[in-house]
Short mmCIF file of C-alpha atoms and ligand atoms in Angstrom, two decimals:
data_model
loop_
_atom_site.label_atom_id
_atom_site.label_comp_id
_atom_site.label_asym_id
_atom_site.label_seq_id
_atom_site.Cartn_x
_atom_site.Cartn_y
_atom_site.Cartn_z
CA MET A 585 -57.34 -42.54 -28.63
CA SER A 586 -56.00 -43.07 -25.13
CA ARG A 587 -57.58 -41.51 -22.09
CA VAL A 588 -55.69 -40.80 -18.88
CA ILE A 589 -57.89 -41.13 -15.79
CA VAL A 590 -56.76 -40.24 -12.28
CA VAL A 591 -58.39 -41.87 -9.26
CA THR A 592 -57.99 -39.34 -6.48
CA SER A 593 -59.52 -38.10 -3.22
CA GLY A 594 -57.22 -35.99 -1.11
CA LYS A 595 -57.94 -38.09 1.95
CA GLY A 596 -56.32 -41.47 2.52
CA GLY A 597 -58.05 -44.77 3.11
CA VAL A 598 -61.23 -43.91 1.25
CA GLY A 599 -60.95 -46.57 -1.46
CA LYS A 600 -58.78 -45.14 -4.26
CA THR A 601 -56.67 -48.25 -4.70
CA THR A 602 -59.69 -50.56 -4.39
CA THR A 603 -61.43 -48.45 -7.04
CA SER A 604 -58.37 -48.26 -9.32
CA ALA A 605 -57.99 -52.05 -9.24
CA ALA A 606 -61.69 -52.70 -9.83
CA PHE A 607 -62.13 -50.05 -12.49
CA SER A 608 -59.08 -51.05 -14.52
CA ALA A 609 -59.94 -54.76 -14.31
CA GLY A 610 -63.49 -53.91 -15.41
CA LEU A 611 -62.36 -51.86 -18.41
CA ALA A 612 -59.93 -54.60 -19.44
CA SER A 613 -62.63 -57.27 -19.11
CA LYS A 614 -64.71 -55.23 -21.55
CA GLY A 615 -61.88 -55.52 -24.06
CA TYR A 616 -60.05 -52.24 -23.57
CA LYS A 617 -56.29 -52.34 -23.29
CA THR A 618 -55.76 -50.87 -19.84
CA ALA A 619 -52.74 -49.93 -17.76
CA VAL A 620 -53.02 -49.05 -14.08
CA ILE A 621 -50.16 -47.12 -12.50
CA ASP A 622 -49.46 -46.95 -8.78
CA PHE A 623 -48.31 -43.39 -7.96
CA ASP A 624 -47.95 -44.06 -4.25
CA VAL A 625 -44.15 -43.95 -4.20
CA GLY A 626 -42.81 -45.46 -1.00
CA LEU A 627 -46.13 -47.12 -0.13
CA ARG A 628 -46.72 -49.56 -2.94
CA ASN A 629 -50.03 -51.42 -2.51
CA LEU A 630 -51.82 -51.75 -5.82
CA ASP A 631 -49.68 -54.82 -6.62
CA LEU A 632 -51.00 -56.51 -3.48
CA ILE A 633 -54.64 -55.64 -4.15
CA MET A 634 -54.25 -57.02 -7.68
CA GLY A 635 -52.40 -60.11 -6.52
CA VAL A 636 -49.21 -59.53 -8.53
CA GLU A 637 -46.89 -58.65 -5.63
CA ARG A 638 -44.62 -61.62 -6.27
CA ARG A 639 -44.13 -60.68 -9.89
CA VAL A 640 -42.74 -57.19 -9.31
CA VAL A 641 -39.23 -56.92 -10.70
CA TYR A 642 -38.97 -53.35 -11.91
CA ASP A 643 -41.12 -50.38 -10.97
CA PHE A 644 -42.33 -46.98 -12.18
CA VAL A 645 -39.24 -45.14 -10.92
CA ASN A 646 -36.88 -47.66 -12.55
CA VAL A 647 -38.55 -46.84 -15.85
CA ILE A 648 -38.33 -43.10 -15.26
CA ASN A 649 -34.63 -43.41 -14.40
CA GLY A 650 -33.95 -45.54 -17.46
CA GLU A 651 -32.98 -48.56 -15.33
CA ALA A 652 -35.65 -50.68 -17.00
CA THR A 653 -37.84 -50.43 -20.05
CA LEU A 654 -41.58 -49.93 -19.71
CA ARG A 655 -42.09 -53.36 -21.24
CA GLN A 656 -39.94 -54.94 -18.54
CA ALA A 657 -41.73 -53.18 -15.72
CA LEU A 658 -45.34 -53.67 -16.84
CA ILE A 659 -46.91 -56.74 -15.24
CA LYS A 660 -49.47 -58.48 -17.42
CA ASP A 661 -52.43 -59.75 -15.43
CA LYS A 662 -52.92 -63.51 -15.73
CA ARG A 663 -56.68 -63.54 -15.16
CA VAL A 664 -57.83 -60.63 -17.31
CA ASP A 665 -56.56 -60.05 -20.83
CA ASN A 666 -55.58 -56.50 -21.75
CA LEU A 667 -54.75 -55.59 -18.16
CA TYR A 668 -51.29 -54.34 -17.17
CA ILE A 669 -50.00 -53.07 -13.85
CA LEU A 670 -47.12 -50.65 -13.31
CA PRO A 671 -46.10 -50.91 -9.65
CA ALA A 672 -44.88 -47.99 -7.55
CA SER A 673 -41.35 -47.81 -6.29
CA GLN A 674 -40.57 -48.39 -2.63
CA THR A 675 -37.93 -45.66 -2.66
CA ARG A 676 -38.16 -42.97 -0.01
CA ASP A 677 -37.00 -40.33 -2.42
CA LYS A 678 -39.97 -37.99 -2.76
CA ASP A 679 -38.64 -36.39 -5.92
CA ALA A 680 -38.38 -39.68 -7.80
CA LEU A 681 -41.38 -38.81 -9.93
CA THR A 682 -40.37 -36.04 -12.31
CA GLU A 683 -42.83 -34.30 -14.57
CA GLU A 684 -40.78 -35.21 -17.62
CA GLY A 685 -40.38 -38.82 -16.53
CA VAL A 686 -44.07 -39.33 -15.84
CA GLU A 687 -44.99 -37.69 -19.13
CA ASN A 688 -42.62 -39.98 -21.04
CA VAL A 689 -44.11 -43.10 -19.46
CA ILE A 690 -47.66 -41.94 -20.21
CA ASN A 691 -46.74 -41.08 -23.78
CA ASP A 692 -45.08 -44.48 -24.25
CA LEU A 693 -48.24 -46.19 -23.01
CA LYS A 694 -50.28 -44.14 -25.46
CA ASP A 695 -47.95 -45.10 -28.29
CA ASP A 696 -48.27 -48.74 -27.24
CA GLY A 697 -51.98 -48.53 -27.98
CA PHE A 698 -53.38 -48.46 -24.46
CA ASP A 699 -57.00 -47.29 -24.45
CA TYR A 700 -57.05 -46.35 -20.79
CA ILE A 701 -54.30 -45.32 -18.41
CA ILE A 702 -55.53 -45.33 -14.82
CA CYS A 703 -53.48 -43.37 -12.28
CA ASP A 704 -53.96 -44.52 -8.69
CA SER A 705 -53.14 -41.41 -6.67
CA PRO A 706 -51.61 -41.39 -3.20
CA ALA A 707 -53.35 -39.43 -0.46
CA GLY A 708 -52.53 -35.80 0.23
CA ILE A 709 -51.76 -32.92 -2.08
CA GLU A 710 -48.00 -33.44 -2.31
CA LYS A 711 -45.86 -34.31 -5.30
CA GLY A 712 -47.18 -37.85 -5.86
CA ALA A 713 -50.81 -36.79 -5.84
CA PHE A 714 -49.98 -33.84 -8.06
CA MET A 715 -48.12 -36.02 -10.57
CA ALA A 716 -51.00 -38.52 -10.64
CA LEU A 717 -53.48 -35.84 -11.65
CA TYR A 718 -51.29 -33.57 -13.76
CA PHE A 719 -51.72 -35.43 -17.07
CA ALA A 720 -55.33 -36.52 -16.54
CA ASP A 721 -58.09 -36.11 -19.10
CA GLU A 722 -60.68 -37.35 -16.62
CA ALA A 723 -60.84 -37.80 -12.87
CA ILE A 724 -62.65 -40.22 -10.61
CA ILE A 725 -63.14 -38.52 -7.26
CA VAL A 726 -63.49 -41.15 -4.54
CA THR A 727 -65.43 -39.90 -1.53
CA ASN A 728 -66.74 -41.48 1.66
CA PRO A 729 -69.95 -40.19 3.25
CA GLU A 730 -68.03 -38.41 5.97
CA VAL A 731 -67.23 -34.71 6.49
CA SER A 732 -63.44 -34.72 6.14
CA SER A 733 -63.55 -36.88 3.02
CA VAL A 734 -66.09 -34.58 1.34
CA ARG A 735 -64.06 -31.50 2.19
CA ASP A 736 -60.84 -33.04 0.89
CA SER A 737 -62.59 -34.06 -2.31
CA ASP A 738 -63.65 -30.48 -2.84
CA ARG A 739 -60.10 -29.35 -2.32
CA ILE A 740 -58.63 -31.86 -4.75
CA LEU A 741 -61.25 -30.77 -7.31
CA GLY A 742 -59.95 -27.23 -6.95
CA ILE A 743 -56.40 -28.40 -7.56
CA LEU A 744 -57.46 -30.54 -10.51
CA GLN A 745 -59.16 -27.66 -12.27
CA SER A 746 -56.39 -25.15 -11.65
CA LYS A 747 -53.09 -27.03 -11.57
CA SER A 748 -53.42 -29.88 -14.07
CA ARG A 749 -51.96 -29.58 -17.53
CA ALA A 750 -55.48 -29.55 -19.00
CA ALA A 751 -56.34 -26.60 -16.75
CA GLU A 752 -53.13 -24.80 -17.69
CA GLU A 753 -54.14 -25.14 -21.32
CA GLY A 754 -57.60 -23.76 -20.60
CA ASN A 755 -59.42 -27.10 -20.69
CA VAL A 756 -61.45 -28.88 -18.04
CA VAL A 757 -60.74 -32.31 -16.64
CA LYS A 758 -63.92 -34.37 -16.86
CA GLU A 759 -65.08 -35.23 -13.34
CA HIS A 760 -66.83 -38.35 -12.05
CA LEU A 761 -67.91 -38.92 -8.47
CA VAL A 762 -67.67 -42.36 -6.87
CA ILE A 763 -69.03 -42.63 -3.34
CA THR A 764 -67.63 -45.68 -1.56
CA ARG A 765 -68.25 -47.39 1.77
CA TYR A 766 -71.86 -46.26 1.60
CA SER A 767 -74.16 -47.67 4.20
CA PRO A 768 -77.88 -47.15 3.43
CA GLU A 769 -78.79 -48.24 6.96
CA ARG A 770 -76.72 -45.47 8.49
CA VAL A 771 -78.01 -42.89 6.01
CA ASP A 772 -81.52 -43.99 6.90
CA SER A 773 -80.90 -43.60 10.61
CA GLY A 774 -79.53 -40.12 9.98
CA ASP A 775 -75.93 -40.51 11.01
CA MET A 776 -74.37 -40.69 7.55
CA ILE A 777 -74.52 -37.98 4.89
CA SER A 778 -76.72 -39.09 2.02
CA LEU A 779 -75.46 -39.37 -1.53
CA ASP A 780 -77.84 -36.63 -2.67
CA ASP A 781 -76.27 -34.26 -0.16
CA ILE A 782 -72.74 -35.18 -1.24
CA VAL A 783 -73.61 -34.69 -4.90
CA GLU A 784 -75.21 -31.34 -4.06
CA ILE A 785 -72.20 -30.15 -2.07
CA LEU A 786 -69.55 -31.24 -4.58
CA SER A 787 -71.66 -30.77 -7.72
CA VAL A 788 -69.85 -33.50 -9.61
CA PRO A 789 -71.83 -35.97 -11.74
CA LEU A 790 -72.34 -39.24 -9.87
CA LEU A 791 -70.75 -42.23 -11.58
CA GLY A 792 -71.73 -44.68 -8.89
CA VAL A 793 -72.07 -45.70 -5.27
CA ILE A 794 -70.21 -48.65 -3.76
CA PRO A 795 -71.82 -50.07 -0.65
CA GLU A 796 -69.81 -50.89 2.46
CA SER A 797 -69.15 -54.57 1.97
CA GLY A 798 -67.14 -57.29 3.65
CA SER A 799 -66.33 -58.72 0.24
CA VAL A 800 -63.87 -55.84 -0.35
CA LEU A 801 -61.67 -57.08 2.49
CA GLN A 802 -62.02 -60.69 1.32
CA ALA A 803 -61.02 -59.62 -2.19
CA SER A 804 -57.95 -57.75 -0.98
CA ASN A 805 -57.02 -60.67 1.27
CA SER A 806 -56.99 -62.87 -1.82
CA GLY A 807 -55.38 -60.37 -4.18
CA ILE A 808 -58.36 -60.39 -6.54
CA PRO A 809 -59.97 -57.09 -7.59
CA VAL A 810 -63.43 -57.10 -5.99
CA ILE A 811 -65.06 -56.51 -9.38
CA MET A 812 -64.28 -60.14 -10.21
CA ASP A 813 -66.49 -61.23 -7.34
CA LYS A 814 -69.71 -61.29 -9.35
CA GLU A 815 -71.71 -62.34 -6.29
CA SER A 816 -70.81 -59.38 -4.14
CA ARG A 817 -72.72 -56.12 -4.04
CA ALA A 818 -69.50 -54.10 -4.17
CA GLY A 819 -68.31 -56.11 -7.19
CA GLN A 820 -71.61 -55.58 -8.99
CA ALA A 821 -71.64 -51.88 -8.13
CA TYR A 822 -68.13 -51.51 -9.60
CA MET A 823 -69.21 -53.34 -12.77
CA ASP A 824 -72.14 -50.89 -13.06
CA ILE A 825 -69.67 -48.02 -12.77
CA VAL A 826 -67.56 -49.38 -15.61
CA GLY A 827 -70.68 -49.79 -17.76
CA ARG A 828 -71.89 -46.28 -17.00
CA PHE A 829 -68.45 -44.87 -17.72
CA LEU A 830 -68.58 -46.54 -21.13
CA GLY A 831 -71.92 -44.93 -21.81
CA GLU A 832 -74.36 -47.69 -20.89
CA LYS A 833 -77.59 -46.69 -19.16
CA ILE A 834 -77.54 -48.48 -15.84
CA GLU A 835 -79.77 -47.71 -12.84
CA HIS A 836 -78.01 -47.04 -9.54
CA ARG A 837 -78.34 -49.95 -7.12
CA PHE A 838 -77.74 -50.75 -3.46
CA LEU A 839 -78.84 -47.29 -2.37
CA ASP A 840 -81.65 -48.35 -0.09
CA VAL A 841 -81.82 -50.50 2.98
CA GLU A 842 -82.19 -54.08 1.80
CA LYS A 843 -85.62 -55.39 2.57
CA GLN A 844 -85.26 -58.56 4.54
CA GLY A 845 -87.23 -61.12 2.61
CA PHE A 846 -89.35 -63.65 4.47
CA PHE A 847 -87.00 -66.51 3.72
CA LYS A 848 -83.94 -64.48 4.44
CA LYS A 849 -85.46 -63.53 7.79
CA LEU A 850 -86.25 -67.10 8.49
CA PHE A 851 -83.05 -68.72 7.33
CA GLY A 852 -80.64 -65.80 6.78
CA MET B 1402 -92.28 -47.22 16.73
CA GLY B 1403 -92.48 -46.01 20.31
CA LEU B 1404 -92.18 -42.45 21.52
CA PHE B 1405 -88.59 -42.95 22.56
CA ASP B 1406 -87.68 -44.33 19.18
CA ILE B 1407 -89.02 -41.16 17.58
CA PHE B 1408 -86.85 -39.05 19.84
CA ARG B 1409 -83.81 -41.11 18.99
CA GLN B 1410 -84.58 -40.97 15.30
CA ASN B 1411 -84.73 -37.18 15.44
CA ARG B 1412 -81.55 -36.83 17.37
CA LYS B 1413 -79.73 -39.08 14.93
CA LYS B 1414 -81.12 -37.31 11.85
CA ASN B 1415 -79.47 -34.19 13.14
CA THR B 1416 -75.87 -35.32 12.82
CA ALA B 1417 -76.06 -36.01 9.07
CA THR B 1418 -77.97 -32.76 8.52
CA LEU B 1419 -75.50 -30.94 10.70
CA ALA B 1420 -72.64 -32.41 8.70
CA LYS B 1421 -74.20 -31.18 5.47
CA GLU B 1422 -74.78 -27.66 6.80
CA ARG B 1423 -71.26 -27.39 8.18
CA LEU B 1424 -69.78 -28.60 4.91
CA GLN B 1425 -71.82 -26.18 2.84
CA ILE B 1426 -70.71 -23.20 4.91
CA LEU B 1427 -67.07 -24.29 5.01
CA ILE B 1428 -66.81 -25.08 1.33
CA ALA B 1429 -68.55 -21.85 0.31
CA HIS B 1430 -66.02 -19.99 2.43
CA GLU B 1431 -63.05 -21.90 1.04
CA HIS B 1432 -64.20 -21.25 -2.50
CA ALA B 1433 -64.68 -17.57 -1.76
CA SER B 1434 -61.16 -17.24 -0.44
CA GLY B 1435 -59.89 -18.92 -3.59
CA ASN B 1436 -58.65 -22.00 -1.72
CA GLY B 1437 -55.28 -20.31 -1.95
CA LEU B 1438 -55.23 -21.75 -5.45
CA ASN B 1439 -57.14 -19.45 -7.71
CA ALA B 1440 -55.17 -16.30 -7.07
CA PRO B 1441 -55.09 -14.29 -10.29
CA ASP B 1442 -51.90 -14.78 -12.24
CA TYR B 1443 -51.07 -11.08 -12.42
CA LEU B 1444 -50.24 -10.98 -8.70
CA PRO B 1445 -46.50 -11.79 -8.98
CA GLN B 1446 -46.05 -9.20 -11.73
CA LEU B 1447 -48.02 -6.64 -9.75
CA ARG B 1448 -45.87 -7.33 -6.74
CA ASN B 1449 -42.65 -6.85 -8.71
CA GLU B 1450 -43.77 -3.55 -10.16
CA ILE B 1451 -44.89 -2.26 -6.79
CA MET B 1452 -41.48 -3.23 -5.39
CA GLU B 1453 -39.77 -1.21 -8.10
CA VAL B 1454 -41.81 1.89 -7.32
CA ILE B 1455 -41.20 1.63 -3.58
CA ARG B 1456 -37.47 1.11 -4.11
CA LYS B 1457 -37.30 4.50 -5.79
CA TYR B 1458 -38.05 6.03 -2.41
CA VAL B 1459 -37.05 3.56 0.31
CA ALA B 1460 -34.62 0.68 0.52
CA VAL B 1461 -36.82 -2.35 1.11
CA ASP B 1462 -35.95 -5.98 0.55
CA ASP B 1463 -38.00 -8.68 -1.14
CA LYS B 1464 -39.57 -10.04 1.98
CA SER B 1465 -40.93 -6.75 3.23
CA VAL B 1466 -43.63 -6.47 0.57
CA ASN B 1467 -46.61 -8.73 0.94
CA VAL B 1468 -49.45 -8.82 -1.59
CA ASN B 1469 -52.59 -10.73 -0.74
CA LEU B 1470 -55.95 -11.10 -2.43
CA GLU B 1471 -59.09 -11.99 -0.46
CA LYS B 1472 -62.26 -12.85 -2.26
CA GLY B 1473 -65.47 -11.63 -0.67
CA ASP B 1474 -69.07 -12.22 -1.72
CA ASP B 1475 -69.50 -8.95 -3.58
CA PHE B 1476 -65.95 -7.69 -4.01
CA ASP B 1477 -62.35 -8.76 -3.61
CA VAL B 1478 -59.88 -7.03 -1.34
CA LEU B 1479 -56.32 -6.52 -2.49
CA GLU B 1480 -54.18 -6.15 0.58
CA LEU B 1481 -50.74 -4.63 0.34
CA ASN B 1482 -48.43 -4.82 3.31
CA ILE B 1483 -45.10 -3.01 3.25
CA THR B 1484 -42.76 -3.17 6.20
CA LEU B 1485 -40.44 -0.18 6.12
CA PRO B 1486 -36.88 -0.57 7.38
CA ASP B 1487 -36.06 0.46 10.94
CA ARG B 1488 -35.30 4.09 11.53
CA GLN B 1489 -31.72 4.32 12.77
N1 ADP C 2322 -66.77 -50.60 -0.29
C1 ADP C 2322 -65.98 -50.94 0.73
N2 ADP C 2322 -66.45 -51.69 1.77
C2 ADP C 2322 -65.66 -52.04 2.79
N3 ADP C 2322 -64.36 -51.72 2.90
C3 ADP C 2322 -63.81 -50.99 1.92
C4 ADP C 2322 -64.57 -50.55 0.78
N4 ADP C 2322 -63.74 -49.83 -0.03
C5 ADP C 2322 -62.53 -49.82 0.56
N5 ADP C 2322 -62.55 -50.51 1.73
C6 ADP C 2322 -61.43 -50.73 2.67
O1 ADP C 2322 -60.90 -49.46 3.02
C7 ADP C 2322 -59.48 -49.53 3.20
C8 ADP C 2322 -58.79 -48.47 2.34
O2 ADP C 2322 -59.00 -48.77 0.96
P1 ADP C 2322 -57.94 -48.34 -0.15
O3 ADP C 2322 -58.53 -48.69 -1.47
O4 ADP C 2322 -56.59 -48.88 0.16
O5 ADP C 2322 -57.95 -46.76 0.05
P2 ADP C 2322 -56.94 -45.63 -0.47
O6 ADP C 2322 -56.23 -46.17 -1.68
O7 ADP C 2322 -57.82 -44.47 -0.79
O8 ADP C 2322 -56.00 -45.31 0.65
C9 ADP C 2322 -59.08 -50.94 2.84
O9 ADP C 2322 -58.94 -51.66 4.04
C10 ADP C 2322 -60.26 -51.46 2.05
O10 ADP C 2322 -60.41 -52.85 2.18
MG1 MG C 2323 -54.12 -46.28 -2.12
#
């Protein structure tokens, strides 16, 4: 059975696209047939983060308008089997995503045997963000340890549980919290909200914490989802998230200030 | 850790704590007022029926009747605002 998962946040620039790319690549690497859809119409970026920008011929809106088939528009990842990317359109027409059109694409992906359909939401609470969450069975709420991000997450949770199709049918969308750009040093010094406080305020089960890490920028520079960087803390933290999502018992990591080892101090 | 470091530590601790407290108050308030999202679904119907009753007595247009629901801690307040036409 396919599951539709929206990656959303309300606020922009918190790490939705980074998370969508990592999460979908992780699921695919575990053998699940996964499609990741960029809902950010007009501001396509997922293709760049996943390194397929030069292979975009048709996009999501072309498929909705019947100008291309889904098969033509889906880009198969060359590094990870089972991974497919559906790029956003660069059109400026805000109404390009229709409810019927989006539903048809999602249903076609389900019929094609996709296990997971990941919807990378744009920022805001406008049409694109609404369409990204409307058909979701589950939601990954991406939050930064910062007041406006936490507030926006709460707001998007309200929308999710009242305006999605699941909500309209009296069901709940399963929620997962992912806190990104977490800096234990700054939490320790008292100028960053701690993950416990965020979890308490939002009361959403914590799926994982991604540390602030330079490797995220390096990964996006190279067009390789950071989860493929097995050396990096962010990559490892994303892999943990995928494992936990699939039901594995994995301890949370990278939550505390790294103790500088003697050798690291000496040579680091 | 010197005395000054302790002072700095305390001052810094405050901003994260302050952030948490502000968020808790704000979010509690936003939830209480329904976020503008959780308005009960009978409101539009209620509004239409009220309009019908009023129209029996005065000629009002659609825009002059405003129905609003505010959620409080212990009770909700249903606010009904009717602007009557100008007296000529
Ligand atoms: N864990 C992290 N550490 C450092 N930088 C990050 C991390 N996660 C995201 N970023 C950076 O934050 C910016 C916004 O990320 P992006 O995924 O595009 O956010 P969104 O899709 O929510 O707008 C990018 O420059 C990205 O490299
Ligand atoms: Mg994005």
